[in-house]
GROMACS .gro file of C-alpha atoms in nm:
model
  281
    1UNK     CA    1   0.000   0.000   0.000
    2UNK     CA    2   0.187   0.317  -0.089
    3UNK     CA    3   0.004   0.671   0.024
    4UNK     CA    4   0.014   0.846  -0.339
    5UNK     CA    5  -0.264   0.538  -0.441
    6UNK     CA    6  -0.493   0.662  -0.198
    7UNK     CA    7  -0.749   0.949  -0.358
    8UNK     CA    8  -0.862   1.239  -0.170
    9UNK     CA    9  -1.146   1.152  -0.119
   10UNK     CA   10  -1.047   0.788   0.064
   11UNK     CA   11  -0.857   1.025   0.268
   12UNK     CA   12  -1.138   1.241   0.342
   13UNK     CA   13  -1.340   0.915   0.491
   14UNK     CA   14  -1.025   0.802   0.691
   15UNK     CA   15  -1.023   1.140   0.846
   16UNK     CA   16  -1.378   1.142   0.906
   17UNK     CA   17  -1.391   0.791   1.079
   18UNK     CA   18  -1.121   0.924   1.268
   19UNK     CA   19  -1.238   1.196   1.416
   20UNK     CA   20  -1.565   1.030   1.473
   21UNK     CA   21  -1.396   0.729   1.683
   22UNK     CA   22  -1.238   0.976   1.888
   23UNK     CA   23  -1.600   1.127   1.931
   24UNK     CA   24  -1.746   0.797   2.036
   25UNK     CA   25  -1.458   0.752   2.273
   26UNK     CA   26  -1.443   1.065   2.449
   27UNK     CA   27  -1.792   1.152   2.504
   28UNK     CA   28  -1.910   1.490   2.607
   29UNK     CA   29  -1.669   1.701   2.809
   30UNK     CA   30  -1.739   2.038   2.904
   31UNK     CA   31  -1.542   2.339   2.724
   32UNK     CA   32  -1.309   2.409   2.976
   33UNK     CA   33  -1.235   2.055   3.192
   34UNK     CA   34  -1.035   2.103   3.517
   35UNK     CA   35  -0.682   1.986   3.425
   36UNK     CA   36  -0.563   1.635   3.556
   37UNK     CA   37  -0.205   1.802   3.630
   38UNK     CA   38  -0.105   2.163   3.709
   39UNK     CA   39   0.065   2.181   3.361
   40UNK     CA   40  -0.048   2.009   3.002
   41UNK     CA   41   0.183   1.751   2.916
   42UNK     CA   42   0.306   1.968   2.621
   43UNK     CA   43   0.380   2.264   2.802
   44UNK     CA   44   0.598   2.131   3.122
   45UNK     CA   45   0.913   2.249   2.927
   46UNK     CA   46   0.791   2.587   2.874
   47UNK     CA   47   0.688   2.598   3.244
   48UNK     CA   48   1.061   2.466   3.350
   49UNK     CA   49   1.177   2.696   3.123
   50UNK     CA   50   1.028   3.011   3.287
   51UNK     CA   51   1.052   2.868   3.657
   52UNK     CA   52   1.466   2.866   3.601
   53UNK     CA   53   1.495   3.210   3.458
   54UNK     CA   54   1.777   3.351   3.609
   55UNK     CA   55   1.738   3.705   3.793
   56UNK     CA   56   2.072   3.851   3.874
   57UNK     CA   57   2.057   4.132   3.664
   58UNK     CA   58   1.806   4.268   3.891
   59UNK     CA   59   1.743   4.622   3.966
   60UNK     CA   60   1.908   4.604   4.286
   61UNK     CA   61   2.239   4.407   4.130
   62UNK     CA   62   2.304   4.676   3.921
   63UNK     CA   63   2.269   4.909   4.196
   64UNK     CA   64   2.501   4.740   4.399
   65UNK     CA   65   2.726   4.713   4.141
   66UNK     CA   66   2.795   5.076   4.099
   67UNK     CA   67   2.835   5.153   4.433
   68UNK     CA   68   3.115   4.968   4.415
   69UNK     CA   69   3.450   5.171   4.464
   70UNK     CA   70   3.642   5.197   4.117
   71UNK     CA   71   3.956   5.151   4.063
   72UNK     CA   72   4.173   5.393   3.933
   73UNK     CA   73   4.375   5.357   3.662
   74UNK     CA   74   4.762   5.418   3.618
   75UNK     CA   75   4.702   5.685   3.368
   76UNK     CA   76   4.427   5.878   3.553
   77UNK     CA   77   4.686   6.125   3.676
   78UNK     CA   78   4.945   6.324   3.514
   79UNK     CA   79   5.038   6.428   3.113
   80UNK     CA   80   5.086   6.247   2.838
   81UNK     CA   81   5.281   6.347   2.484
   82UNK     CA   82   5.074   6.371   2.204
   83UNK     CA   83   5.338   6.394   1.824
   84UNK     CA   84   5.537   6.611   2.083
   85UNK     CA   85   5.260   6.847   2.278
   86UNK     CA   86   5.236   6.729   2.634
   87UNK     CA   87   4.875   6.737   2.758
   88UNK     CA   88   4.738   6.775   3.092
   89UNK     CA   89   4.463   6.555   3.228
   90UNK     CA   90   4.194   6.695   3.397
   91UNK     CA   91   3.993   6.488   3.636
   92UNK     CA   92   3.629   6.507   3.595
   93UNK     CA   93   3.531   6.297   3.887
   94UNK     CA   94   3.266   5.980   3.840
   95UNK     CA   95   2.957   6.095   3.677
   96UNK     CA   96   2.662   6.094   3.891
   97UNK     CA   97   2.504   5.730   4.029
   98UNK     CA   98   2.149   5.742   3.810
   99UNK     CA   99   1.877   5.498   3.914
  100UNK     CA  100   1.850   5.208   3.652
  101UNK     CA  101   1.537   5.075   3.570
  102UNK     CA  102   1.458   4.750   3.682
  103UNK     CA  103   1.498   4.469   3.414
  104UNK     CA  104   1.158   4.325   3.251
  105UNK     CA  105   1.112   3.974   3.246
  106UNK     CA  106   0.816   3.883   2.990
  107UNK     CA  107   0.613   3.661   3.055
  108UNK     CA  108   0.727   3.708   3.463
  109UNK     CA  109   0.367   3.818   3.572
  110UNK     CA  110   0.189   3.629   3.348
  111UNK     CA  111  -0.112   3.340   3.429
  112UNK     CA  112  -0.037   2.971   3.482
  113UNK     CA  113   0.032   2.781   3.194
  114UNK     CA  114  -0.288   2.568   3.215
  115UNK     CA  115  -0.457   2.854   3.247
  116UNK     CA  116  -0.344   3.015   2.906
  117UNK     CA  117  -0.416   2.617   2.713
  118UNK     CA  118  -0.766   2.623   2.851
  119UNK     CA  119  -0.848   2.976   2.712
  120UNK     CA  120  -0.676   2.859   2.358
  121UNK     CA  121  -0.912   2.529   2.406
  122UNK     CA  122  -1.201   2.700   2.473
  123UNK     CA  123  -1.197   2.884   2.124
  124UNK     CA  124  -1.273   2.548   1.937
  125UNK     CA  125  -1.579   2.475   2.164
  126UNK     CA  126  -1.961   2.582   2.042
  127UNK     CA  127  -2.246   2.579   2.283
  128UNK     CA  128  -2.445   2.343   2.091
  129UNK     CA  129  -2.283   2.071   1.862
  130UNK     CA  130  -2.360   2.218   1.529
  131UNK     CA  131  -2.601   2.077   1.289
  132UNK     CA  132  -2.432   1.948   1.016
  133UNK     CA  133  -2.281   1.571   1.069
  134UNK     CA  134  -1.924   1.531   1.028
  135UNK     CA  135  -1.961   1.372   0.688
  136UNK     CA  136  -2.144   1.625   0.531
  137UNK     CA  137  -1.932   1.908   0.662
  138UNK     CA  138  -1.613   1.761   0.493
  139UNK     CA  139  -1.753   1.660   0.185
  140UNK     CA  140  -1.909   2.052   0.145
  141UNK     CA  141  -1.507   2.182   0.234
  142UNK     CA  142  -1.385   1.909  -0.012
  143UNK     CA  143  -1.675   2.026  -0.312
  144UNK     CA  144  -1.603   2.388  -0.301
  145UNK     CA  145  -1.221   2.370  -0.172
  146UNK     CA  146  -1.124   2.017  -0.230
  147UNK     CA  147  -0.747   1.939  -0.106
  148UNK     CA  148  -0.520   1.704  -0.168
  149UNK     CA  149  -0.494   1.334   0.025
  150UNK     CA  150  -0.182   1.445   0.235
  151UNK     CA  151  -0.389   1.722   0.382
  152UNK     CA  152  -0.654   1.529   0.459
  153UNK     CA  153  -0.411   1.240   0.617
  154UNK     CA  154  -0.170   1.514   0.812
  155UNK     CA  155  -0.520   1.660   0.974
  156UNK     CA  156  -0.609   1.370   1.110
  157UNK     CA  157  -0.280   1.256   1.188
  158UNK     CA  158  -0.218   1.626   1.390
  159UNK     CA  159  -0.572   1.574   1.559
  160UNK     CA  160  -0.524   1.207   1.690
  161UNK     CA  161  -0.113   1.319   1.838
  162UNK     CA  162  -0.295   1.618   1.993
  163UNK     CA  163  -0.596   1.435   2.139
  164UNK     CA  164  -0.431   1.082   2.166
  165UNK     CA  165  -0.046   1.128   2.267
  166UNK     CA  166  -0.022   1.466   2.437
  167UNK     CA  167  -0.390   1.457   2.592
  168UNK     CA  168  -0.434   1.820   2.503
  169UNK     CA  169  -0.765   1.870   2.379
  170UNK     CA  170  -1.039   1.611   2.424
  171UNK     CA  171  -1.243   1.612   2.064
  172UNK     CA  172  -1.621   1.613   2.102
  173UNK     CA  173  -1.948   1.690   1.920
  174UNK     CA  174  -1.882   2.041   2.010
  175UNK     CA  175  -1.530   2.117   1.894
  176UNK     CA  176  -1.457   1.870   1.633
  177UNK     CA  177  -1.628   2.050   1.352
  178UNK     CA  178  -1.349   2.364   1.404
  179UNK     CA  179  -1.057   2.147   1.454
  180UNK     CA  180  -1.073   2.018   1.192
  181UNK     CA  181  -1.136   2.369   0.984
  182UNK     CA  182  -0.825   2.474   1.170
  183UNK     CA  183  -0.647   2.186   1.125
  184UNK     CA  184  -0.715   2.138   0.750
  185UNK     CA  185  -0.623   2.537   0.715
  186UNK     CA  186  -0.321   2.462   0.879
  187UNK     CA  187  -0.196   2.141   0.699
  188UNK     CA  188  -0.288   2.326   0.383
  189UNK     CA  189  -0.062   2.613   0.436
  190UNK     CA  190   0.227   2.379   0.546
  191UNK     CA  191   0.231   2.118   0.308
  192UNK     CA  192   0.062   2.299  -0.029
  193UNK     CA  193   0.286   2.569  -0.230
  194UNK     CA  194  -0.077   2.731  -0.305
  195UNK     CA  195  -0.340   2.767  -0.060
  196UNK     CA  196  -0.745   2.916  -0.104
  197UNK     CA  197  -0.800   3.227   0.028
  198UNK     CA  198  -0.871   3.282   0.378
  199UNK     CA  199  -1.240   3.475   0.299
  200UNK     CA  200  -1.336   3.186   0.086
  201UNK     CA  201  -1.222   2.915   0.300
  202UNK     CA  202  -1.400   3.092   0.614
  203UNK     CA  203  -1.700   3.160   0.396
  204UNK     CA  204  -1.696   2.750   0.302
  205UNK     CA  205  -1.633   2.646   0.677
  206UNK     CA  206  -1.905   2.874   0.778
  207UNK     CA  207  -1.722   3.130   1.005
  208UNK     CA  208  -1.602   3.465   0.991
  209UNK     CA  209  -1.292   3.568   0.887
  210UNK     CA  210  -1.137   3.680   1.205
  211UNK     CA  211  -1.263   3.304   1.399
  212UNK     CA  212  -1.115   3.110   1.104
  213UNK     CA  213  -0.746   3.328   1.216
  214UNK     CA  214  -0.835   3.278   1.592
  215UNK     CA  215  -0.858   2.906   1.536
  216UNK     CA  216  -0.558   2.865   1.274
  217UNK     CA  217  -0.370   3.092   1.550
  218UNK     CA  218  -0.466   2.857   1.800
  219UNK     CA  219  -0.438   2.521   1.648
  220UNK     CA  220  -0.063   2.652   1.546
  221UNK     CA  221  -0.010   2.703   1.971
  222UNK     CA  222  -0.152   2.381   2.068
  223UNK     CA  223   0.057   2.178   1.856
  224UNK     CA  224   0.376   2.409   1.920
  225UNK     CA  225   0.415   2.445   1.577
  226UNK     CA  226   0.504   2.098   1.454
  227UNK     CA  227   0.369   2.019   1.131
  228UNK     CA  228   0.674   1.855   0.997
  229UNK     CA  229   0.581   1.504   0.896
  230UNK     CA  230   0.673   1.224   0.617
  231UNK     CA  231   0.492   0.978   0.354
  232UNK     CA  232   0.582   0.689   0.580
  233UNK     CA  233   0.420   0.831   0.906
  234UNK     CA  234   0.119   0.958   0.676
  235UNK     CA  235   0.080   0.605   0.560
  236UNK     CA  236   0.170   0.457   0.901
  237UNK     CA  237  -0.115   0.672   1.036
  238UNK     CA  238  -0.341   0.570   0.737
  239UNK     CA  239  -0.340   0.160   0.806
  240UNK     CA  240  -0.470   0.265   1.138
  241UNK     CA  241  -0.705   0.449   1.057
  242UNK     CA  242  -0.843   0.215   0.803
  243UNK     CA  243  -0.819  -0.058   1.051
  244UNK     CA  244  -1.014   0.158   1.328
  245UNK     CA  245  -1.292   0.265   1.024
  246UNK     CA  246  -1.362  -0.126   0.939
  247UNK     CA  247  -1.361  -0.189   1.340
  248UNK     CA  248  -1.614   0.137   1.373
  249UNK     CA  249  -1.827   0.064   1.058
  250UNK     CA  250  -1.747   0.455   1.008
  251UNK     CA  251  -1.621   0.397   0.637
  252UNK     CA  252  -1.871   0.284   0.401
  253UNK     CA  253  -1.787   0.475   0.135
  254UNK     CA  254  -1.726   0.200  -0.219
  255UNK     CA  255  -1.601   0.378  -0.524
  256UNK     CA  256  -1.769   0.182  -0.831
  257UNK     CA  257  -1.619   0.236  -1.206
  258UNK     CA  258  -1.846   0.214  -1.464
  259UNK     CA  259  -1.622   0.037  -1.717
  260UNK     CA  260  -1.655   0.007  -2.088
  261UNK     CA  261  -1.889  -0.260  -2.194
  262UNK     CA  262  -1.723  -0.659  -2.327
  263UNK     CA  263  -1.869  -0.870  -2.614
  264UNK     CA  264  -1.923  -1.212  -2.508
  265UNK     CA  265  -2.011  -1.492  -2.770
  266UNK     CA  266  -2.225  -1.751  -2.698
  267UNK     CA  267  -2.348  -2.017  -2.939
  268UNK     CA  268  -2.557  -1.858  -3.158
  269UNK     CA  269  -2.576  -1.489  -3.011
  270UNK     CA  270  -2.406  -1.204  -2.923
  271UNK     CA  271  -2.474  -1.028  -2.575
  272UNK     CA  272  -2.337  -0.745  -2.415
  273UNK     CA  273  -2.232  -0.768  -2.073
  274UNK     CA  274  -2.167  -0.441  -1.842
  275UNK     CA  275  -1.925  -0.531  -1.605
  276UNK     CA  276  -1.860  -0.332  -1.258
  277UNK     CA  277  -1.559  -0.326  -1.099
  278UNK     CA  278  -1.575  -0.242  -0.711
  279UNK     CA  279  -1.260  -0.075  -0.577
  280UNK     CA  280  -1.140  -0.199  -0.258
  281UNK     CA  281  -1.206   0.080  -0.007
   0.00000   0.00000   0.00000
């Protein structure tokens, strides 16, 4: 099985059945669930990170540090010869100890980090789950913006690492429908040299303009900007998900080709035989 057989639109159904086993698994979970841990799995290096920032050059080192005697130096006194004209030095005493402003650490005031990942969670969630199945929703993005099958395969693949290996977003009824808008935006952008443009693609996914940036914005944060992938992990990730779509019963889509119709002979007439061809989904 090599990826570049599969068609867009077989990747389109993997990615649905995906998405819509995670659904059946996870239930409904409120927009913003209390977090198992103090920080996401994904974010405890960016929380070590700012924990072991290093303060010396605080406002009060710097102070200290000028009220420090200096030392002289051997030159501070005396004349010196300049092509032949001896000079006189003049001592101008230290200049004048001037408060320094305190150093800025960014981020130093700034709210827990489990905090921040439930407000960028709470942008995918909708009060009600919308009204449109999963299905249908895809297959109107792939008829007026239709992508190509690595798109469809690194969306689902970015969606099952995020809800599945890093337990950072749970994907329900009410959030699934914009993850995957963000997520195919995003996937788009990284792996396509062209992309649509962002009215029509918000106009397609039915949001505005500025929630289809809010969500690419925060689908880019909540995967820390790792869209890097390869044909061998896209097809990796595609035998599972055809295995979980037979398990589910999700995928029942069969491509038929109508193919061109074969003379048979048969004693003493001639009958024409249409012949169908089913495509192993």
């Amino acid at each position: 099985m090599d990826v570049f057989t599969i068609g867009p639109v077989m990747a389109l159904k993997l990615l649905c059945g995906g998405i819509e086993a995670l659904v059946k698994i996870t239930g409904d979970v409120p927009p913003t669930p209390p977090p198992a841990v103090t920080t996401p799995p994904n974010m405890r290096g960016m929380q070590a990170e700012k924990e072991n920032i290093a303060r010396s050059n605080s406002h009060q080192s710097f102070a200290e540090l000028q009220k420090r005697p200096r030392t002289p130096s051997s030159s501070s006194a005396g004349s010196d010869a300049i092509d032949g004209v001896s000079i006189k030095k003049t001592h101008i005493g230290s200049p004048a100890l001037v408060p320094t402003q305190p150093y800025i650490i960014i981020g130093e005031n700034a709210e827990p980090l489990n905090v921040q990942h439930g407000a960028i969670t709470r942008k995918f969630y909708s009060k009600h789950p919308p009204p449109i199945s999963m299905e249908d929703y895809l297959m109107r993005l792939h008829k007026f913006c239709p992508m190509s099958t690595a798109v469809y395969l690194a969306t689902s693949f970015y969606i099952h690492k995020l809800a599945v290996d890093e337990r950072a977003i749970p994907v329900t009824r009410r959030n699934s429908h914009r993850l995957l808008l963000a997520g195919l935006r995003v996937a788009m952008k990284a792996l396509e040299d062209l992309s649509y443009p962002h009215s029509r693609f918000a106009k397609v996914g039915g949001v505005s303009e500025s929630e289809l940036a809010r969500l690419e914005i925060s689908f880019c944060f909540l995967t820390n900007f790792e869209f890097k992938t390869s044909k061998e992990r896209l097809l990796e990730h595609a035998i599972s998900l055809k295995d979980i779509s037979s398990l589910q019963g999700t995928v029942n889509f069969i491509p038929r080709l109508s193919l061109k119709t074969k003379r048979k002979s048969t004693i003493g007439a001639q009958e024409i035989v249409k012949q169908d061809v089913t495509a192993d989904a």
